[in-house]
Amino acid sequence: MQPQVDKPVNMEALKSEVRAALINRKSFSCPIALRVAWHASGTFDKHDGTGGSDGATMRFEPEISDDANKGLSIVRDMLHEVKKAHPEVSEADLWTYAGAVATEFMGGPVVPHAFGRTDADDGSSCPENGRIPDASKGADHVREFFTRMGFSDRETVALMGGHTVGRAHIVRSGFDGPWTRKNLSFDNEYFRNLMFEEWQVKEWDGPLQYEDVATGELMMLPTDMAMRTDAEYAKWARAYANDQDLFFADFAKAYAKLLALGCPEACNPFNVPGVEPPITPFPVAPAAAAPSGKCPFSGAGASSDASSAKFRELAMHGSVGPLKKATPAADVHQLEASSSRSALHKAAFWGHVQVIDYLCNEVGINPDVQDVYGDTALHDAARFGHADVVKLLLAAGASTSVTNAAGLTPLQVAVEYSKHDVVALLKAAPSHSRL
Ligand code: HEM
């Protein structure tokens, strides 16, 4: 078990540092932080007490390679500086805390959260893969998985309301599109869309998903549709569509319960005086088996051009097909006014290899443009360990010698974030500069 530093947590500083890590001029990462905390916790099995967020086991094999967790390790890197500044907070606590406060940052309810998780040393306490529900399945599957975690139907539907923010990405899950129009705001739009819009099967060459009949711009997964077609689930989905306060109250309790599953007693936020109890009690796991230790962007500012902003957004989401279609109408070199970030920066940040290939080799975007932090696309790719992106950027002639506002070259950034593959690539790269 990782050594714990015994010092009180400065909650005010921690919250504002997490906020700055998730909401800044590079990205608005609250939705993915909400999802990471759910995936870290949603492996819990009430029958034997295995799984759950204690141990931060998503850092290790096999959990790190579970298909469901594709693309999620980036959040750990986003929180790297916060972890460094707060050695008294375990990674396991930091991930769940980030999920809880991300909800609040997006305008959602305050989610009760308590510390006390520890970090495992290795993957020996990882649950087996396949414990996160499969989006292509129906109500029976959803009920089986959430009952295994210890949730009632009402709590399950409230938790599914997490899809009111963020979107699906073909490159991560194979699905595509947002559930809501205001997908960086936490509200009950997911339930209003699900229950009051008309939905049809989307005609495309991807997996089964649904689109709204009126515009085709919104989507639902098969598991989302189960919240409408299953009578018991639909009762709660309708209630939340009609009453946002009820949704907020139920989501806060259900998500708080989720984040504390399988964790030491200190992490149970409902033990804190004044915090309302969860809707149904915590599942009691057999003691012997209990694990011991383990949004403020887009905005092409003054030079605003909707097509160019759309182009950058598609690059950010890794949607290479639509990006190609959007190219003729866009000023592909235009930088986002608020951040000086190009489409290349945005794709490099999230590791979208196909988009980088297209932008470097067909569009010809200058890879050495620096954003407001002085970072080039190579700095962003190095920070998050996107080795394949680094290779493409180097092949496109990206400079290895540009320093960012912190005085660091891409190589120094990769060393700081322990991205060993990228360090090797950058050390082997011929040193050159276009500047
Ligand atoms: C039956 C259960 C669930 C299934 C099958 C499911 C499936 C998915 C899938 C396929 C995606 C798209 C990922 C991507 O392509 O980037 C996604 C995204 C997301 N999920 Fe779920 N999910 C479930 C439950 C939940 C719960 C309980 C929460 C939170 C309380 C949640 C929060 C999110 C968020 C915020 C995103 C957007 C992430 C982003 O924008 O990067 N999901 N989910």
Short mmCIF file of C-alpha atoms and ligand atoms in Angstrom, two decimals:
data_model
loop_
_atom_site.label_atom_id
_atom_site.label_comp_id
_atom_site.label_asym_id
_atom_site.label_seq_id
_atom_site.Cartn_x
_atom_site.Cartn_y
_atom_site.Cartn_z
CA MET A 1 0.00 0.00 0.00
CA GLN A 2 1.27 3.48 -0.83
CA PRO A 3 2.47 5.40 2.23
CA GLN A 4 -0.12 7.94 3.37
CA VAL A 5 0.96 11.41 4.38
CA ASP A 6 -0.72 12.34 7.63
CA LYS A 7 -1.70 15.99 7.36
CA PRO A 8 -5.08 17.73 7.29
CA VAL A 9 -6.48 18.40 3.83
CA ASN A 10 -6.86 22.08 2.97
CA MET A 11 -10.29 21.64 1.42
CA GLU A 12 -10.56 25.13 -0.03
CA ALA A 13 -7.21 24.85 -1.83
CA LEU A 14 -7.94 21.32 -3.01
CA LYS A 15 -11.29 22.24 -4.51
CA SER A 16 -9.97 25.22 -6.40
CA GLU A 17 -6.96 23.26 -7.69
CA VAL A 18 -9.22 20.44 -8.90
CA ARG A 19 -11.40 23.03 -10.57
CA ALA A 20 -8.40 24.56 -12.34
CA ALA A 21 -7.24 21.10 -13.43
CA LEU A 22 -10.64 20.28 -14.95
CA ILE A 23 -11.72 23.69 -16.21
CA ASN A 24 -9.08 25.72 -17.97
CA ARG A 25 -8.33 27.16 -21.35
CA LYS A 26 -7.25 23.79 -22.75
CA SER A 27 -10.29 21.74 -21.85
CA PHE A 28 -13.51 21.39 -19.95
CA SER A 29 -13.07 17.94 -18.49
CA CYS A 30 -15.82 17.74 -15.87
CA PRO A 31 -17.88 15.11 -17.78
CA ILE A 32 -14.97 12.70 -18.13
CA ALA A 33 -14.05 13.22 -14.45
CA LEU A 34 -17.62 12.27 -13.50
CA ARG A 35 -17.28 9.14 -15.65
CA VAL A 36 -13.87 8.16 -14.24
CA ALA A 37 -15.20 8.24 -10.68
CA TRP A 38 -18.15 6.07 -11.78
CA HIS A 39 -15.91 3.52 -13.52
CA ALA A 40 -13.50 3.43 -10.57
CA SER A 41 -16.43 2.67 -8.24
CA GLY A 42 -18.90 0.74 -10.40
CA THR A 43 -16.91 -2.49 -10.29
CA PHE A 44 -18.18 -3.14 -6.76
CA ASP A 45 -19.83 -6.49 -6.02
CA LYS A 46 -21.93 -6.52 -2.86
CA HIS A 47 -21.74 -10.32 -2.69
CA ASP A 48 -18.06 -10.49 -1.87
CA GLY A 49 -17.06 -6.87 -1.29
CA THR A 50 -14.60 -6.82 -4.20
CA GLY A 51 -14.18 -3.90 -6.59
CA GLY A 52 -15.00 -0.27 -5.87
CA SER A 53 -12.86 2.86 -5.80
CA ASP A 54 -10.57 1.95 -2.88
CA GLY A 55 -7.03 1.26 -4.08
CA ALA A 56 -7.38 3.31 -7.31
CA THR A 57 -6.92 -0.04 -9.05
CA MET A 58 -7.81 1.40 -12.46
CA ARG A 59 -4.09 2.29 -12.67
CA PHE A 60 -3.18 -1.38 -13.06
CA GLU A 61 -3.67 -4.34 -15.37
CA PRO A 62 -6.10 -5.83 -16.10
CA GLU A 63 -8.50 -2.99 -15.17
CA ILE A 64 -6.55 -0.33 -17.05
CA SER A 65 -7.10 -2.30 -20.28
CA ASP A 66 -10.78 -3.05 -19.77
CA ASP A 67 -12.46 -1.86 -22.98
CA ALA A 68 -14.90 0.15 -20.87
CA ASN A 69 -11.99 2.24 -19.52
CA LYS A 70 -10.53 3.22 -22.89
CA GLY A 71 -9.30 6.81 -22.86
CA LEU A 72 -10.00 7.38 -19.17
CA SER A 73 -6.43 7.41 -17.82
CA ILE A 74 -6.04 10.96 -19.13
CA VAL A 75 -7.87 12.23 -16.04
CA ARG A 76 -5.12 10.90 -13.80
CA ASP A 77 -2.63 13.04 -15.71
CA MET A 78 -4.92 16.05 -15.53
CA LEU A 79 -4.87 15.68 -11.75
CA HIS A 80 -1.10 15.08 -11.57
CA GLU A 81 -0.21 18.55 -10.30
CA VAL A 82 -2.99 18.44 -7.70
CA LYS A 83 -1.76 15.07 -6.45
CA LYS A 84 1.78 16.46 -6.21
CA ALA A 85 0.57 19.45 -4.21
CA HIS A 86 -1.55 17.23 -1.94
CA PRO A 87 0.40 14.09 -1.02
CA GLU A 88 -1.99 13.72 1.93
CA VAL A 89 -4.81 12.83 -0.49
CA SER A 90 -4.69 9.34 -2.07
CA GLU A 91 -5.29 9.01 -5.82
CA ALA A 92 -8.34 6.92 -5.02
CA ASP A 93 -9.78 9.79 -2.94
CA LEU A 94 -8.74 12.36 -5.54
CA TRP A 95 -10.57 10.60 -8.39
CA THR A 96 -13.81 10.22 -6.46
CA TYR A 97 -13.54 13.75 -5.08
CA ALA A 98 -12.98 15.11 -8.61
CA GLY A 99 -16.13 13.30 -9.79
CA ALA A 100 -18.15 14.70 -6.91
CA VAL A 101 -17.05 18.31 -7.34
CA ALA A 102 -17.20 18.11 -11.16
CA THR A 103 -20.96 17.59 -10.76
CA GLU A 104 -21.16 20.78 -8.73
CA PHE A 105 -18.88 22.73 -11.12
CA MET A 106 -21.33 21.94 -13.95
CA GLY A 107 -24.27 23.36 -11.98
CA GLY A 108 -25.41 20.08 -10.42
CA PRO A 109 -26.06 19.23 -6.78
CA VAL A 110 -23.44 19.11 -4.03
CA VAL A 111 -22.41 15.45 -3.75
CA PRO A 112 -21.40 14.40 -0.22
CA HIS A 113 -17.86 12.95 -0.21
CA ALA A 114 -15.50 11.75 2.51
CA PHE A 115 -11.80 10.79 2.38
CA GLY A 116 -10.14 7.62 3.61
CA ARG A 117 -9.34 5.51 0.54
CA THR A 118 -5.79 4.23 0.12
CA ASP A 119 -3.77 3.47 -3.02
CA ALA A 120 -2.89 -0.13 -3.83
CA ASP A 121 0.70 -0.96 -4.83
CA ASP A 122 -0.21 -3.25 -7.68
CA GLY A 123 -3.12 -4.83 -9.52
CA SER A 124 -3.58 -7.79 -7.17
CA SER A 125 -6.87 -6.37 -5.85
CA CYS A 126 -8.20 -5.44 -9.33
CA PRO A 127 -11.58 -7.00 -10.00
CA GLU A 128 -11.85 -9.01 -13.21
CA ASN A 129 -12.77 -7.02 -16.33
CA GLY A 130 -16.35 -6.77 -17.55
CA ARG A 131 -17.97 -5.36 -14.39
CA ILE A 132 -19.06 -2.08 -15.98
CA PRO A 133 -22.39 -2.46 -17.86
CA ASP A 134 -22.43 -2.98 -21.63
CA ALA A 135 -24.18 -0.13 -23.47
CA SER A 136 -25.55 -2.40 -26.19
CA LYS A 137 -27.73 -4.34 -23.73
CA GLY A 138 -31.25 -3.87 -22.32
CA ALA A 139 -33.04 -3.41 -19.00
CA ASP A 140 -32.32 -6.90 -17.61
CA HIS A 141 -28.59 -6.39 -18.00
CA VAL A 142 -28.69 -2.93 -16.42
CA ARG A 143 -30.75 -4.24 -13.48
CA GLU A 144 -28.43 -7.21 -12.95
CA PHE A 145 -25.34 -4.99 -12.85
CA PHE A 146 -26.74 -2.21 -10.65
CA THR A 147 -28.34 -4.71 -8.26
CA ARG A 148 -24.91 -6.33 -7.96
CA MET A 149 -23.57 -2.95 -6.83
CA GLY A 150 -26.43 -2.59 -4.32
CA PHE A 151 -28.69 -0.08 -6.06
CA SER A 152 -32.48 0.02 -6.34
CA ASP A 153 -34.23 0.85 -9.63
CA ARG A 154 -34.79 4.40 -8.44
CA GLU A 155 -31.09 4.88 -7.65
CA THR A 156 -30.12 3.29 -10.97
CA VAL A 157 -32.24 5.72 -12.98
CA ALA A 158 -30.90 8.68 -10.99
CA LEU A 159 -27.33 7.56 -11.74
CA MET A 160 -28.08 7.18 -15.45
CA GLY A 161 -28.86 10.90 -15.35
CA GLY A 162 -25.06 11.35 -15.43
CA HIS A 163 -25.54 11.22 -19.20
CA THR A 164 -26.99 14.71 -19.05
CA VAL A 165 -23.37 15.86 -19.56
CA GLY A 166 -20.64 14.89 -22.00
CA ARG A 167 -20.99 12.75 -25.08
CA ALA A 168 -19.96 9.49 -26.71
CA HIS A 169 -16.89 9.33 -28.96
CA ILE A 170 -16.46 6.82 -31.78
CA VAL A 171 -12.78 6.48 -30.92
CA ARG A 172 -13.51 5.53 -27.32
CA SER A 173 -16.70 3.48 -27.30
CA GLY A 174 -17.78 3.23 -30.95
CA PHE A 175 -20.90 5.29 -30.15
CA ASP A 176 -21.21 8.89 -31.24
CA GLY A 177 -22.89 12.09 -30.10
CA PRO A 178 -24.33 13.89 -27.07
CA TRP A 179 -27.46 13.07 -25.10
CA THR A 180 -28.28 16.74 -24.54
CA ARG A 181 -27.90 20.14 -26.19
CA LYS A 182 -26.43 21.84 -23.10
CA ASN A 183 -24.01 19.00 -22.48
CA LEU A 184 -21.64 20.90 -20.20
CA SER A 185 -24.46 21.83 -17.81
CA PHE A 186 -25.72 19.38 -15.23
CA ASP A 187 -29.53 19.52 -15.29
CA ASN A 188 -32.45 17.15 -16.08
CA GLU A 189 -32.30 17.62 -19.86
CA TYR A 190 -31.30 13.96 -20.33
CA PHE A 191 -34.61 12.81 -18.86
CA ARG A 192 -36.64 15.44 -20.71
CA ASN A 193 -35.08 14.36 -24.02
CA LEU A 194 -35.40 10.66 -23.25
CA MET A 195 -39.06 10.83 -22.24
CA PHE A 196 -40.47 13.66 -24.36
CA GLU A 197 -38.56 13.41 -27.68
CA GLU A 198 -39.30 10.79 -30.34
CA TRP A 199 -36.43 8.36 -30.98
CA GLN A 200 -35.54 6.14 -33.92
CA VAL A 201 -32.71 3.73 -34.73
CA LYS A 202 -29.80 5.64 -36.27
CA GLU A 203 -28.93 4.49 -39.78
CA TRP A 204 -25.15 4.25 -39.88
CA ASP A 205 -22.34 1.74 -39.99
CA GLY A 206 -21.73 1.93 -36.22
CA PRO A 207 -23.29 0.01 -33.32
CA LEU A 208 -27.02 0.21 -32.55
CA GLN A 209 -27.85 3.61 -31.10
CA TYR A 210 -30.84 5.92 -31.31
CA GLU A 211 -31.24 9.46 -32.65
CA ASP A 212 -33.95 12.04 -32.04
CA VAL A 213 -36.43 12.12 -34.91
CA ALA A 214 -36.69 15.91 -34.95
CA THR A 215 -33.03 16.78 -35.62
CA GLY A 216 -30.87 13.63 -35.56
CA GLU A 217 -28.37 15.59 -33.43
CA LEU A 218 -28.98 13.85 -30.11
CA MET A 219 -28.39 10.23 -29.24
CA MET A 220 -29.37 7.53 -26.78
CA LEU A 221 -27.60 4.22 -26.13
CA PRO A 222 -29.62 1.00 -25.93
CA THR A 223 -29.11 1.07 -22.12
CA ASP A 224 -30.49 4.64 -22.03
CA MET A 225 -33.57 3.54 -23.99
CA ALA A 226 -34.10 0.86 -21.33
CA MET A 227 -34.86 3.72 -18.92
CA ARG A 228 -37.84 4.55 -21.13
CA THR A 229 -39.04 1.10 -22.18
CA ASP A 230 -38.87 -0.69 -18.81
CA ALA A 231 -41.99 0.26 -16.81
CA GLU A 232 -40.28 0.50 -13.41
CA TYR A 233 -37.33 2.51 -14.74
CA ALA A 234 -39.67 4.73 -16.80
CA LYS A 235 -41.61 5.69 -13.67
CA TRP A 236 -38.49 7.34 -12.26
CA ALA A 237 -37.24 8.71 -15.58
CA ARG A 238 -40.61 10.50 -15.98
CA ALA A 239 -40.46 11.78 -12.42
CA TYR A 240 -36.97 13.25 -13.00
CA ALA A 241 -38.02 14.73 -16.36
CA ASN A 242 -40.78 16.59 -14.53
CA ASP A 243 -38.90 17.53 -11.38
CA GLN A 244 -35.25 18.59 -11.55
CA ASP A 245 -35.05 19.12 -7.78
CA LEU A 246 -36.04 15.51 -7.20
CA PHE A 247 -33.41 14.36 -9.73
CA PHE A 248 -30.71 16.48 -8.06
CA ALA A 249 -31.57 15.17 -4.58
CA ASP A 250 -31.63 11.55 -5.75
CA PHE A 251 -28.52 11.84 -7.93
CA ALA A 252 -26.48 13.39 -5.09
CA LYS A 253 -27.36 10.52 -2.75
CA ALA A 254 -26.94 7.73 -5.30
CA TYR A 255 -23.64 9.08 -6.69
CA ALA A 256 -22.27 9.66 -3.17
CA LYS A 257 -23.17 6.08 -2.30
CA LEU A 258 -21.56 4.79 -5.51
CA LEU A 259 -18.28 6.61 -4.80
CA ALA A 260 -18.00 5.04 -1.33
CA LEU A 261 -18.82 1.43 -2.28
CA GLY A 262 -16.23 -1.08 -1.07
CA CYS A 263 -14.31 1.63 0.79
CA PRO A 264 -13.27 1.96 4.45
CA GLU A 265 -15.99 3.17 6.80
CA ALA A 266 -14.43 6.67 6.98
CA CYS A 267 -15.36 7.20 3.32
CA ASN A 268 -19.08 6.79 3.98
CA PRO A 269 -20.27 10.42 3.67
CA PHE A 270 -23.63 9.55 5.21
CA ASN A 271 -21.89 9.03 8.54
CA VAL A 272 -21.30 12.78 8.69
CA PRO A 273 -23.88 14.51 10.90
CA GLY A 274 -26.37 16.52 8.85
CA VAL A 275 -25.95 14.50 5.63
CA GLU A 276 -29.20 12.83 4.62
CA PRO A 277 -29.09 9.03 4.36
CA PRO A 278 -29.01 7.34 0.96
CA ILE A 279 -32.29 6.18 -0.61
CA THR A 280 -31.48 2.56 0.20
CA PRO A 281 -28.78 1.48 2.67
CA PHE A 282 -25.23 0.58 1.82
CA PRO A 283 -24.85 -3.04 0.86
CA VAL A 284 -23.14 -4.93 3.65
CA ALA A 285 -20.27 -6.92 2.19
CA PRO A 286 -18.96 -10.08 3.87
CA ALA A 287 -16.19 -8.75 6.13
CA ALA A 288 -13.67 -11.48 5.32
CA ALA A 289 -13.76 -10.69 1.61
CA ALA A 290 -13.69 -6.92 1.95
CA PRO A 291 -10.65 -5.48 0.18
CA SER A 292 -8.20 -4.34 2.83
CA GLY A 293 -6.12 -1.67 1.35
CA LYS A 294 -5.91 -1.23 -1.63
CA CYS A 295 -17.02 24.81 -19.10
CA PRO A 296 -16.35 27.52 -20.80
CA PHE A 297 -15.17 27.07 -24.30
CA SER A 298 -15.43 26.85 -27.81
CA GLY A 299 -16.12 30.44 -28.14
CA ALA A 300 -14.13 31.31 -31.13
CA GLY A 301 -13.88 34.87 -29.78
CA ALA A 302 -13.81 37.99 -31.83
CA SER A 303 -12.73 36.37 -35.06
CA SER A 304 -15.58 33.96 -34.53
CA ASP A 305 -16.35 31.73 -37.40
CA ALA A 306 -18.81 28.99 -36.62
CA SER A 307 -17.35 26.61 -39.22
CA SER A 308 -13.82 26.97 -37.88
CA ALA A 309 -15.00 26.51 -34.29
CA LYS A 310 -16.90 23.40 -35.39
CA PHE A 311 -13.74 22.13 -37.11
CA ARG A 312 -11.76 22.44 -33.85
CA GLU A 313 -14.56 20.79 -31.90
CA LEU A 314 -14.65 17.79 -34.26
CA ALA A 315 -10.87 17.48 -33.94
CA MET A 316 -11.24 17.52 -30.14
CA HIS A 317 -13.80 14.68 -30.24
CA GLY A 318 -11.78 12.57 -32.71
CA SER A 319 -14.57 12.55 -35.29
CA VAL A 320 -12.37 12.18 -38.36
CA GLY A 321 -15.15 11.56 -40.92
CA PRO A 322 -17.20 14.65 -40.04
CA LEU A 323 -13.94 16.62 -39.68
CA LYS A 324 -13.01 15.90 -43.28
CA LYS A 325 -16.46 17.03 -44.41
CA ALA A 326 -16.16 20.22 -42.35
CA THR A 327 -12.74 21.13 -43.78
CA PRO A 328 -13.75 23.09 -46.92
CA ALA A 329 -15.90 25.54 -44.94
CA ALA A 330 -13.37 26.09 -42.14
CA ASP A 331 -10.31 28.22 -41.61
CA VAL A 332 -8.34 25.19 -40.48
CA HIS A 333 -5.48 27.26 -39.06
CA GLN A 334 -7.70 29.51 -36.98
CA LEU A 335 -6.90 29.47 -33.25
CA GLU A 336 -9.49 29.51 -30.52
CA ALA A 337 -9.55 33.13 -29.35
CA SER A 338 -9.66 32.34 -25.63
CA SER A 339 -6.77 29.86 -25.64
CA SER A 340 -4.77 30.27 -28.86
CA ARG A 341 -5.28 26.54 -29.43
CA SER A 342 -5.44 24.99 -32.87
CA ALA A 343 -7.36 21.92 -34.05
CA LEU A 344 -4.02 20.08 -33.76
CA HIS A 345 -3.64 21.02 -30.07
CA LYS A 346 -7.13 19.75 -29.35
CA ALA A 347 -6.65 16.40 -31.08
CA ALA A 348 -3.18 15.95 -29.54
CA PHE A 349 -4.52 16.63 -26.02
CA TRP A 350 -7.05 13.77 -26.28
CA GLY A 351 -4.77 11.47 -28.30
CA HIS A 352 -6.81 11.21 -31.49
CA VAL A 353 -4.29 9.56 -33.80
CA GLN A 354 -6.37 9.51 -37.00
CA VAL A 355 -7.20 13.18 -36.67
CA ILE A 356 -3.54 14.06 -36.11
CA ASP A 357 -2.57 12.04 -39.17
CA TYR A 358 -5.14 13.94 -41.25
CA LEU A 359 -4.24 17.36 -39.86
CA CYS A 360 -0.50 16.87 -40.26
CA ASN A 361 -0.40 15.04 -43.55
CA GLU A 362 -3.38 16.31 -45.51
CA VAL A 363 -4.31 19.66 -43.99
CA GLY A 364 -0.78 20.77 -43.14
CA ILE A 365 -1.36 22.53 -39.84
CA ASN A 366 1.76 24.07 -38.29
CA PRO A 367 2.62 21.80 -35.33
CA ASP A 368 4.69 24.44 -33.52
CA VAL A 369 1.94 26.92 -32.71
CA GLN A 370 1.97 27.68 -28.96
CA ASP A 371 -1.19 28.10 -26.90
CA VAL A 372 -1.69 30.49 -24.00
CA TYR A 373 0.33 28.15 -21.79
CA GLY A 374 3.16 28.12 -24.31
CA ASP A 375 2.41 24.49 -25.13
CA THR A 376 2.68 23.08 -28.64
CA ALA A 377 0.67 20.03 -29.72
CA LEU A 378 3.81 18.01 -28.89
CA HIS A 379 3.76 19.26 -25.27
CA ASP A 380 0.11 18.17 -24.96
CA ALA A 381 0.72 14.73 -26.46
CA ALA A 382 3.83 14.26 -24.29
CA ARG A 383 1.99 15.20 -21.08
CA PHE A 384 -0.66 12.54 -21.57
CA GLY A 385 1.67 9.88 -22.97
CA HIS A 386 0.07 9.66 -26.40
CA ALA A 387 3.08 7.95 -28.02
CA ASP A 388 1.45 7.36 -31.42
CA VAL A 389 0.54 11.03 -31.65
CA VAL A 390 4.09 12.02 -30.70
CA LYS A 391 5.41 9.82 -33.52
CA LEU A 392 3.15 11.50 -36.07
CA LEU A 393 3.99 15.00 -34.85
CA LEU A 394 7.72 14.26 -35.00
CA ALA A 395 7.31 12.83 -38.49
CA ALA A 396 5.52 16.05 -39.44
CA GLY A 397 8.56 18.03 -38.26
CA ALA A 398 7.31 19.26 -34.88
CA SER A 399 10.01 21.05 -32.93
CA THR A 400 11.36 19.32 -29.83
CA SER A 401 13.03 22.46 -28.51
CA VAL A 402 10.09 24.83 -27.93
CA THR A 403 9.70 25.65 -24.23
CA ASN A 404 6.33 26.36 -22.65
CA ALA A 405 5.46 29.02 -20.09
CA ALA A 406 6.88 26.80 -17.34
CA GLY A 407 10.18 26.67 -19.27
CA LEU A 408 9.74 22.99 -20.21
CA THR A 409 10.39 21.27 -23.53
CA PRO A 410 8.11 18.37 -24.56
CA LEU A 411 10.81 15.96 -23.33
CA GLN A 412 10.91 17.60 -19.90
CA VAL A 413 7.10 17.43 -19.72
CA ALA A 414 7.18 13.71 -20.57
CA VAL A 415 9.78 13.12 -17.84
CA GLU A 416 7.67 15.04 -15.29
CA TYR A 417 4.62 12.88 -16.11
CA SER A 418 6.63 9.60 -16.23
CA LYS A 419 5.63 8.89 -19.83
CA HIS A 420 8.50 6.53 -20.55
CA ASP A 421 7.55 5.61 -24.14
CA VAL A 422 7.34 9.27 -25.05
CA VAL A 423 10.62 10.07 -23.29
CA ALA A 424 12.32 7.42 -25.43
CA LEU A 425 10.78 8.78 -28.63
CA LEU A 426 11.76 12.36 -27.86
CA LYS A 427 15.30 11.44 -26.85
CA ALA A 428 15.72 9.59 -30.14
CA ALA A 429 14.27 12.44 -32.21
CA PRO A 430 16.66 14.70 -34.14
CA SER A 431 16.72 18.03 -32.38
CA HIS A 432 15.43 20.73 -34.66
CA SER A 433 13.33 23.84 -34.53
CA ARG A 434 11.22 25.65 -37.06
CA LEU A 435 11.13 28.81 -34.97
C1 HEM B 1 -25.77 1.16 -17.89
C2 HEM B 1 -24.85 2.00 -17.43
C3 HEM B 1 -23.99 2.84 -18.31
C4 HEM B 1 -23.52 2.59 -19.57
C5 HEM B 1 -23.73 1.34 -20.41
C6 HEM B 1 -22.76 3.75 -19.98
C7 HEM B 1 -22.12 3.86 -21.20
C8 HEM B 1 -21.45 4.99 -21.62
C9 HEM B 1 -20.81 5.15 -22.92
C10 HEM B 1 -20.78 4.09 -24.01
C11 HEM B 1 -20.29 6.38 -22.96
C12 HEM B 1 -19.51 7.03 -24.11
C13 HEM B 1 -18.02 7.05 -23.82
C14 HEM B 1 -17.24 7.71 -24.93
O1 HEM B 1 -17.37 7.27 -26.07
O2 HEM B 1 -16.49 8.67 -24.65
C15 HEM B 1 -20.57 7.03 -21.71
C16 HEM B 1 -20.20 8.32 -21.39
C17 HEM B 1 -20.46 8.91 -20.20
N1 HEM B 1 -21.01 8.31 -19.08
FE1 HEM B 1 -21.94 6.50 -19.04
N2 HEM B 1 -22.78 4.67 -18.97
C18 HEM B 1 -23.50 4.16 -17.94
C19 HEM B 1 -23.74 4.76 -16.72
C20 HEM B 1 -23.20 5.96 -16.33
C21 HEM B 1 -23.28 6.50 -14.99
C22 HEM B 1 -23.93 5.78 -13.82
C23 HEM B 1 -22.64 7.70 -15.01
C24 HEM B 1 -22.41 8.70 -13.90
C25 HEM B 1 -23.09 8.76 -12.81
C26 HEM B 1 -22.17 7.93 -16.36
C27 HEM B 1 -21.53 9.05 -16.80
C28 HEM B 1 -21.07 9.24 -18.09
C29 HEM B 1 -20.53 10.51 -18.57
C30 HEM B 1 -20.45 11.82 -17.79
C31 HEM B 1 -20.15 10.30 -19.89
C32 HEM B 1 -19.53 11.32 -20.86
C33 HEM B 1 -18.03 11.29 -20.77
C34 HEM B 1 -17.34 12.24 -21.75
O3 HEM B 1 -17.96 13.18 -22.25
O4 HEM B 1 -16.13 12.03 -21.97
N3 HEM B 1 -22.51 6.83 -17.13
N4 HEM B 1 -21.27 6.17 -20.91
#
